[in-house]
XYZ file of C-alpha atoms in Angstrom:
485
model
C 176.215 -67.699 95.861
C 178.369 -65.402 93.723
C 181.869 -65.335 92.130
C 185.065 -64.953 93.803
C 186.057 -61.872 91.912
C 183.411 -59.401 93.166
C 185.373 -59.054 96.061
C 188.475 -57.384 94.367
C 187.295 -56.411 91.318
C 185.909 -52.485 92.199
C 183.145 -50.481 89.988
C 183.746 -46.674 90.539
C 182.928 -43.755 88.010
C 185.494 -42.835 85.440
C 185.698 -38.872 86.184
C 186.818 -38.118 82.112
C 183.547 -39.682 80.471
C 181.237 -39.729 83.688
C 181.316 -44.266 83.456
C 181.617 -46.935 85.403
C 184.845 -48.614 85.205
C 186.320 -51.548 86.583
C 189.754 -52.208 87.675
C 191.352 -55.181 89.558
C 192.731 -54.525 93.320
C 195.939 -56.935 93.369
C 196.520 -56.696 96.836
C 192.688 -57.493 97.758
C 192.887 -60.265 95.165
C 196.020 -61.807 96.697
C 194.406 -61.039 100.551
C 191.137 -63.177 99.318
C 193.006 -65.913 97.792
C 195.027 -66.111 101.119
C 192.065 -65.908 103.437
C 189.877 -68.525 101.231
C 192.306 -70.869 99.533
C 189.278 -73.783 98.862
C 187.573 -70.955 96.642
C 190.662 -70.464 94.507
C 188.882 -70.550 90.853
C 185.876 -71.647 92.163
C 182.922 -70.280 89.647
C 180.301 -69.959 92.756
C 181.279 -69.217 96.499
C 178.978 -68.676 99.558
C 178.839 -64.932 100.058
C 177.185 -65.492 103.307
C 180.366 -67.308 104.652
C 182.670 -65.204 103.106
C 180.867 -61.892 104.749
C 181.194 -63.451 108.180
C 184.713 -64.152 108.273
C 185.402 -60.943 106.238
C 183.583 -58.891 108.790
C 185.402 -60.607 111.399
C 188.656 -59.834 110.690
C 187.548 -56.338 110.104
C 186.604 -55.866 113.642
C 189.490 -58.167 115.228
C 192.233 -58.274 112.593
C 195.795 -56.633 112.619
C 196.022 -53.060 110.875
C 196.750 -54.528 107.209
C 194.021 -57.135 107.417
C 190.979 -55.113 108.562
C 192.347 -52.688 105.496
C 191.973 -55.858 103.096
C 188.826 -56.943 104.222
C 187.328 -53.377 104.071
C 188.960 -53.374 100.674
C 187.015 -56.841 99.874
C 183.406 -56.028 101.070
C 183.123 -52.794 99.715
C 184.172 -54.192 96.446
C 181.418 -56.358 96.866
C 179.764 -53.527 97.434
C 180.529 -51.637 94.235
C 178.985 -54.143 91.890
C 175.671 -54.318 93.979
C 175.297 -50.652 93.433
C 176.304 -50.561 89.673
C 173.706 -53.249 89.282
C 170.791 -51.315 90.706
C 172.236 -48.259 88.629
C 171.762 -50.236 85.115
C 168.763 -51.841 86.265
C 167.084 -48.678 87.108
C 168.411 -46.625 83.764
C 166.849 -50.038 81.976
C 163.754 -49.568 83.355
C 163.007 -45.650 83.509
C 165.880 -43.847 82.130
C 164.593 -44.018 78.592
C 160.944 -42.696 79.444
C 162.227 -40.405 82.150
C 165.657 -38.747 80.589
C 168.104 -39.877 82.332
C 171.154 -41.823 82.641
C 172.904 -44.505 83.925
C 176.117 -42.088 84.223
C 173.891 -39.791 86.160
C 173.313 -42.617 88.992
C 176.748 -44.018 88.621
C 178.018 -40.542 89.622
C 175.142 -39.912 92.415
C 175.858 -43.406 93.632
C 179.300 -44.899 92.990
C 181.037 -41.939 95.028
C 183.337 -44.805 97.354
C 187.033 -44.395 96.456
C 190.672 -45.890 97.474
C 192.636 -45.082 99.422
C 190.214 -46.290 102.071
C 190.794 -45.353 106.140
C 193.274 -47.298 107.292
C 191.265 -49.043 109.523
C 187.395 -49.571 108.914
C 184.689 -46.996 110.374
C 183.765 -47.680 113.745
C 179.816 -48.119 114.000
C 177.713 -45.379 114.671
C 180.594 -42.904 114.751
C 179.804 -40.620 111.495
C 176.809 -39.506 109.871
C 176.558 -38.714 106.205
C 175.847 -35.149 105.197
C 173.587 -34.474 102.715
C 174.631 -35.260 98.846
C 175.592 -31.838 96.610
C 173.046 -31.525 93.971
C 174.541 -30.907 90.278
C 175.645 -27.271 89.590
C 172.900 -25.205 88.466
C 170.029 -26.143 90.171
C 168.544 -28.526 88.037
C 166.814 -31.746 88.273
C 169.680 -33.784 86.554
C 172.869 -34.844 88.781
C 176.229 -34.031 87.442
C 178.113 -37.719 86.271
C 181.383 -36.065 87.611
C 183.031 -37.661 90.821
C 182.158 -36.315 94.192
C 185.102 -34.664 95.793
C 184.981 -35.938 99.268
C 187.356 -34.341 102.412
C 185.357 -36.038 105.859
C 182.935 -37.383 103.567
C 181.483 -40.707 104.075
C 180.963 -42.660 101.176
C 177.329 -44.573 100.622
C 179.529 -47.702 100.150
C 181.063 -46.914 103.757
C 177.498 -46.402 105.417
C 176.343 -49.349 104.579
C 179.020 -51.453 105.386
C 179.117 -49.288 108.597
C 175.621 -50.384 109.873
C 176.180 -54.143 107.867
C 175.469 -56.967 110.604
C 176.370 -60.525 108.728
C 174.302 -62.372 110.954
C 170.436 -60.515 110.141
C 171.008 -60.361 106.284
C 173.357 -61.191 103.333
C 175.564 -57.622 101.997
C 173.532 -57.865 98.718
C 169.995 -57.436 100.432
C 171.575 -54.700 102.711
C 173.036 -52.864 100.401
C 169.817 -52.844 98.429
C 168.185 -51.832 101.449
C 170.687 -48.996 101.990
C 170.265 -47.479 98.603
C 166.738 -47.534 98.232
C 167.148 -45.424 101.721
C 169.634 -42.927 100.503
C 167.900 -39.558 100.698
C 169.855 -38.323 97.624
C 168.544 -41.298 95.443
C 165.281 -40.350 96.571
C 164.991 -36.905 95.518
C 166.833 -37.497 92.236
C 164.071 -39.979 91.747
C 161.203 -37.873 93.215
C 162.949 -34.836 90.599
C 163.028 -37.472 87.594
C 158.757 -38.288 88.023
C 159.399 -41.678 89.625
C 156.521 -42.909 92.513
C 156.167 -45.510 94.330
C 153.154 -47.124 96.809
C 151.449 -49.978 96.944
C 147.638 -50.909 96.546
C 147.069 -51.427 99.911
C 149.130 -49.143 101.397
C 146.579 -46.240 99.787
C 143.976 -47.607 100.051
C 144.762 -48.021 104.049
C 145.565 -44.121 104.477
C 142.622 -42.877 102.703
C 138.989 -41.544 103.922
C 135.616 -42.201 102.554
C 135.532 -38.600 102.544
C 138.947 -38.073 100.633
C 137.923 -40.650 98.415
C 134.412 -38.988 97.692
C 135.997 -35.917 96.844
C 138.159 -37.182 94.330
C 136.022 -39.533 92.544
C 133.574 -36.614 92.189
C 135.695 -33.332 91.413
C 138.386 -35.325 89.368
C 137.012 -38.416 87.357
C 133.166 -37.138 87.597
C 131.745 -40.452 88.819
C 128.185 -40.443 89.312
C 126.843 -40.538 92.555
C 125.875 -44.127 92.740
C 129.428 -44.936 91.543
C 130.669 -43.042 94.675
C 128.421 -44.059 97.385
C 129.417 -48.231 95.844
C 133.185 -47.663 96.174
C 133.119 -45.316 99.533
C 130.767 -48.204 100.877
C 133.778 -50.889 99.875
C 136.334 -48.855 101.004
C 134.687 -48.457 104.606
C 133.936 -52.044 104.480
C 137.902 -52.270 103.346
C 138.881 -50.472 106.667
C 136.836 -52.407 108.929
C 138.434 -55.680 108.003
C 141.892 -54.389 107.385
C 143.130 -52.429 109.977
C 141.342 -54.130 112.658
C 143.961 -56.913 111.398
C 146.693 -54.481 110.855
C 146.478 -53.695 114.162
C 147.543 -57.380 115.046
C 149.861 -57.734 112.531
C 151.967 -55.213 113.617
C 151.271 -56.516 117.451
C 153.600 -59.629 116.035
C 156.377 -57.418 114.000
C 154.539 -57.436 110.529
C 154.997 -53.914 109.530
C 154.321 -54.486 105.764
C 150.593 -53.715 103.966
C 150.072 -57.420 102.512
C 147.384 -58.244 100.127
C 143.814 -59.005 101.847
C 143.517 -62.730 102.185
C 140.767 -64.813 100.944
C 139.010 -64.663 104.017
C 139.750 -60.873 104.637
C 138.004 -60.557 100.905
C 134.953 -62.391 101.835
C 134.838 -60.485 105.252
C 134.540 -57.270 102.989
C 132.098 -58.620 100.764
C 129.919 -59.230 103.970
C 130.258 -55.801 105.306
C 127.786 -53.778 102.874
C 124.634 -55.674 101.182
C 125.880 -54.085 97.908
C 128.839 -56.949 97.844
C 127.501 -59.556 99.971
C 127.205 -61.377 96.371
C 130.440 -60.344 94.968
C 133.314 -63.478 94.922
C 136.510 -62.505 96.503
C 137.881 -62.309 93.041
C 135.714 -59.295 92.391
C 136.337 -57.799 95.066
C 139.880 -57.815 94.731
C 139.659 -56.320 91.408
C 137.327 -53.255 92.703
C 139.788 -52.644 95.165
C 142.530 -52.614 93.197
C 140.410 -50.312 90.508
C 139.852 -48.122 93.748
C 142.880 -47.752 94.538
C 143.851 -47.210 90.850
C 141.974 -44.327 90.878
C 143.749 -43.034 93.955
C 147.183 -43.434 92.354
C 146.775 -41.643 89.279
C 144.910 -38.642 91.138
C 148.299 -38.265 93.534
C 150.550 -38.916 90.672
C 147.994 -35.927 88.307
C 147.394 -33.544 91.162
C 151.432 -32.550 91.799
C 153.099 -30.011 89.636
C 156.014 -31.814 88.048
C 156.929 -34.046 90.787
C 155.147 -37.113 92.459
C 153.911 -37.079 96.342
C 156.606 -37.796 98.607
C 156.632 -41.251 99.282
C 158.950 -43.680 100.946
C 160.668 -46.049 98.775
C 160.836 -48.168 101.218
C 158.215 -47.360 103.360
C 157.434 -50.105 105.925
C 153.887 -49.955 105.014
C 155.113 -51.399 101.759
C 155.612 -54.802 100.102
C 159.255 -54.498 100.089
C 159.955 -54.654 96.718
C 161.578 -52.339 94.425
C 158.406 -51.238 92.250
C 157.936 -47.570 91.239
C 155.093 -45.787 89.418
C 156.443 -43.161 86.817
C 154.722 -40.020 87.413
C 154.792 -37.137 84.074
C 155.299 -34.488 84.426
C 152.361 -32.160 84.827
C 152.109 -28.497 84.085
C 148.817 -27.081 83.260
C 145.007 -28.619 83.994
C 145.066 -29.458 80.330
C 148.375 -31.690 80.588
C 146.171 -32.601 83.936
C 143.027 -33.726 81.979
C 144.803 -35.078 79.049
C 146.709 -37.782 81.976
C 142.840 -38.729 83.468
C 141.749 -39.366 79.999
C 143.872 -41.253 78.776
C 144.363 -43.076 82.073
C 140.606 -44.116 81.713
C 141.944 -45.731 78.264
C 144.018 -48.407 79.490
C 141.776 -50.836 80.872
C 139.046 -50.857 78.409
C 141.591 -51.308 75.430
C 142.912 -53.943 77.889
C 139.518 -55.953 77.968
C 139.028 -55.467 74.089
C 142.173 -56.677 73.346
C 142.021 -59.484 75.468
C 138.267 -60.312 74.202
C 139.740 -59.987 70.449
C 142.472 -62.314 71.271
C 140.282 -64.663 72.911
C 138.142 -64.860 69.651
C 141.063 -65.462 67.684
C 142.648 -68.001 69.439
C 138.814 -69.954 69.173
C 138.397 -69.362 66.193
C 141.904 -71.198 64.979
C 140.602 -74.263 67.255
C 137.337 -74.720 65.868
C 139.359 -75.526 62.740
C 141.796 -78.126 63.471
C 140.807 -81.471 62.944
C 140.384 -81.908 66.878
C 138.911 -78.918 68.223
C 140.065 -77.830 71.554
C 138.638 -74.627 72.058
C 136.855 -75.266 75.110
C 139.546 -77.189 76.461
C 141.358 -73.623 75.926
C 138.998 -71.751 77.342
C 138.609 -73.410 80.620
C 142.328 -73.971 80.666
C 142.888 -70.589 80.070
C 140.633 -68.832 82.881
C 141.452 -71.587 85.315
C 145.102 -70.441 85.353
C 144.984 -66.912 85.353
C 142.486 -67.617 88.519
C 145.918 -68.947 90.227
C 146.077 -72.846 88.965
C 149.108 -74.184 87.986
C 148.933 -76.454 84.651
C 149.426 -79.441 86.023
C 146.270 -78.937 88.966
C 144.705 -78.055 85.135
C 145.831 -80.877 83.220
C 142.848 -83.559 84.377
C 140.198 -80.537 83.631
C 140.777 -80.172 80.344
C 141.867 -83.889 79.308
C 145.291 -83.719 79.290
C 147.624 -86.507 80.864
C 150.518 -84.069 81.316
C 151.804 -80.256 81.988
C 153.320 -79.639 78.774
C 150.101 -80.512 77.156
C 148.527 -77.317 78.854
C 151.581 -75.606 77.798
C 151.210 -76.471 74.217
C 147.100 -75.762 74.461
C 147.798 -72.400 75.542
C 150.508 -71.008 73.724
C 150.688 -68.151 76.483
C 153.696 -66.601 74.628
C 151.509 -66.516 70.996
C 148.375 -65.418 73.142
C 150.084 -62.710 74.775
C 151.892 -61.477 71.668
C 148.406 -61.228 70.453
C 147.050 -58.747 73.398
C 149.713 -56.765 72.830
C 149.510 -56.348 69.279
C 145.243 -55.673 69.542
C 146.193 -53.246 72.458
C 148.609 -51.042 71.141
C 146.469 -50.713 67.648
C 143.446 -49.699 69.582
C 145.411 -47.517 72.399
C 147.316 -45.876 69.685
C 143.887 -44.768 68.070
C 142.212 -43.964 71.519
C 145.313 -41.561 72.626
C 145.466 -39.956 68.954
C 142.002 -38.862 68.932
C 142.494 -37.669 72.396
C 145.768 -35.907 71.691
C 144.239 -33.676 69.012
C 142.568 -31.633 72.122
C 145.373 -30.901 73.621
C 147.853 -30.882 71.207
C 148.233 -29.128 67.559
C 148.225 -30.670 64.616
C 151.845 -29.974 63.569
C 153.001 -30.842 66.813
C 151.084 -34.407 66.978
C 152.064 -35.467 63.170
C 156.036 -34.707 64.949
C 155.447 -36.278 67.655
C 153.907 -39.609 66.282
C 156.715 -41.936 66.560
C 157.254 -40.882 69.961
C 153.556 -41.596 70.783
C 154.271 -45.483 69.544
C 157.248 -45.955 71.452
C 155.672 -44.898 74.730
C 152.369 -47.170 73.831
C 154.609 -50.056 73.042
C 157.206 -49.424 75.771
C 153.973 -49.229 78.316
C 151.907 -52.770 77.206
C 155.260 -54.498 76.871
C 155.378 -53.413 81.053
C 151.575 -54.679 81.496
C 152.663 -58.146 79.669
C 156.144 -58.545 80.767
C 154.895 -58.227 84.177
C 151.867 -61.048 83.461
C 154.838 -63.313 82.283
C 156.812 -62.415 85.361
C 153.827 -63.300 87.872
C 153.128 -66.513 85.968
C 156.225 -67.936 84.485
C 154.984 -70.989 84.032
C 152.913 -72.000 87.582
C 150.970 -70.289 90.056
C 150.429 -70.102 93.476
C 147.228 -68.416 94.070
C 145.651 -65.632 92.613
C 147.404 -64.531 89.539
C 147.286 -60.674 89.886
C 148.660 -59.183 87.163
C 146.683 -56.629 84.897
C 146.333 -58.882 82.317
C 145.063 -61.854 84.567
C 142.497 -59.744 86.017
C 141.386 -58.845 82.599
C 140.860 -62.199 81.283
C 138.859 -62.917 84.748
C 136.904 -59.966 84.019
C 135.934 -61.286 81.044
C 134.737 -64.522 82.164
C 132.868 -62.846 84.724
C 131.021 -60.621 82.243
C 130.003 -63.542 80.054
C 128.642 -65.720 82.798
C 126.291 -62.618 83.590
């Protein structure tokens, strides 16, 4: 469900300050108002619907009306792609320099006057997109001069079939697979895989390698995770194999049972829950990201953004960029800082949160405690409410305070981060330099554990259902785990 005016209201770039503008198409207005009278001012209308019939009268309309429907779905079209623009300059531009004008210009290259009668499936291919003049990794904002060029707007309402999907999942779909996004991405130190997907396409002998030549593991630290990972491989792709057997061409996360299958495999994790293992996998694999990411010389590993093998969602890991072994060395170390300033801070908040308990004229601290592990294991609050004594949800709620607790992480994290990647910097970097640079260090830090908690809040907000598996969830199991030992 959307509003009516998306479908004659048109984003394009603005050629004279490289931005998106927006500008009202009468005659599509007047053609949408005549073809859907009962959505006439209307705040919400069934896109799916509308698609149909627009699609429709593309492909069996007179001349003028398969020119106003074109008209309508690829306005339609233009705000789905100036969405993903802003969202992905939100999200990266700032740590990865660049713009939102640079993807409006790469991406909103569709124009009027539009053929007069919509492409005919299958019956033009898109040549590749110009890069920006001079070589470099940033794409000129300017508009795309196009002769027999086919817009990225026109390809994917070219290969757009109303009855599979709505437009707005297609067209995400369609930009996500445009090559020139891609590299611009790939150019700008932005990576994307998945957990499983790695851990699936890696050896015990790849693995070995790196484990012992990069991050200097000891040897009974590699023979434990190349035993897991073969373990890993025996479960998984025997059922990969029949997953894909029935369609499933996505990596999902290991079940429960696959878990506790894996566990079985070696007699080192026959005792491990299939919490644990979970978390060594994903450590694993962890491992295996930041190596790829480390071991390329100012770009990431080429990797699908939407490779099949993925979960399907729009997730990237930001590579830096990496130009000598000491930039190289600097990334491992601090990467190893992350999750042990993770645990402490969680620990510390833990404590503090106690602590103010034990002093209220009703103590609840074990309440908060239980309440608090039991739900970042996957339990909603109200499954927690008769554990803890409480008659309803919003008594959880109030007992745990996630927004203070979190706020309290973060704070604990990026004090002792901040420290941790000082003291590391002043190996790599001069003095002068580091004292300049300062500020810039406590943006990143900030901008980087707001991402870790953000993305706890996301996976939570509010109920579960089933394992929690944010970074911060496995953190605080990890730490009831260690205390029980």
């Amino acid at each position: 469900m959307g509003t009516p005016s998306r479908y004659w209201l048109f984003a394009s770039i603005n050629a004279a300050v490289g931005e998106c503008q927006i500008q009202t198409l009468e005659d599509a207005k007047a053609f949408f108002r005549q073809q859907f009278p009962q959505f006439v001012g209307s705040s919400d209308v069934p896109d799916k619907e509308i698609q149909c019939q627009l699609m429709l009268l593309c492909q069996s309309g007179d001349e003028e009306t398969k020119r106003q429907s074109d008209r309508c779905l690829r306005c339609f079209i233009s705000h789905q792609i100036k969405e993903i623009c802003l969202d992905l300059a939100r999200r990266f531009g700032g740590r990865n320099r660049f713009s939102r004008q640079e993807l409006f210009g790469l991406l909103l290259d569709d124009d009027f006057d539009p053929p007069k009668s919509p492409l005919k499936r299958g019956t033009l291919k898109a040549p590749p997109l110009k890069r920006g003049a001079g070589g470099g990794s940033k794409h000129s904002a300017s508009v795309l001069k196009k002769t027999s060029y086919q817009s990225l707007a026109s390809q994917i309402l070219q290969n757009f079939d109303p009855e599979k999907s709505e437009l707005s999942t297609w067209t995400n779909w369609m930009v996500k697979c445009h090559q020139p996004l891609k590299e611009f991405l790939l150019e700008n130190g932005i990576y994307r895989s998945t957990d499983w997907s790695i851990l699936n396409k890696t050896t015990p002998g790849e693995l070995e390698n790196i484990l012992s030549e990069v991050y200097c593991l000891s040897p009974i630290e590699i023979e434990q995770y190349k035993l897991l990972l073969e373990s890993f491989l025996a479960v998984y792709r025997a059922d990969r194999l029949q997953q894909r057997q029935r369609g499933i061409q996505k990596c999902p996360p290991p079940t429960k049972e696959q878990l506790e299958k894996i566990a079985n495999q070696s007699p080192a994790t026959t005792n491990l829950s299939p919490d644990r293992v979970l978390g060594r996998l994903q450590k694993m694999a962890w491992f295996l990201r930041q190596y790829r990411i480390a071991s390329k010389s100012g770009s990431p590993p080429t990797v699908e953004i939407d490779n099949p093998e993925d979960d399907g969602s729009f997730n990237y890991f930001v590579a830096p960029e990496v130009r000598d072994n000491a930039e190289t060395d600097f990334l491992i170390a601090y990467s190893r800082e992350l999750q042990p300033c993770l645990l402490g801070a969680v620990e510390k908040a833990i404590a503090n949160r106690v602590s103010y308990l034990q002093t209220r004229r009703n103590p609840k601290h074990r309440e908060f405690l239980k309440a608090i592990e039991l739900f970042h294991r996957g339990k909603s609050m109200t499954e927690i409410a008769p554990e803890v004594g409480c008659q309803k949800q919003y008594q959880v709620t109030r007992l745990l305070k996630l927004d203070e607790f979190r706020a309290d992480v973060k704070q604990l994290m990026l004090v002792e981060l901040k420290r941790r990647v000082l003291d590391l910097a002043k190996v790599y970097v001069n003095a002068e330099l580091l004292q300049n640079s300062e500020q810039k260090i406590d943006d990143a830090l900030e901008e980087e554990i707001s991402i870790t908690i953000e993305e706890a809040q996301s996976k939570s907000m509010g109920k579960n259902t089933g394992t929690n598996n944010s970074d911060l969830a496995r953190a605080i199991c990890q730490y009831f785990d260690e205390r029980r030992k």
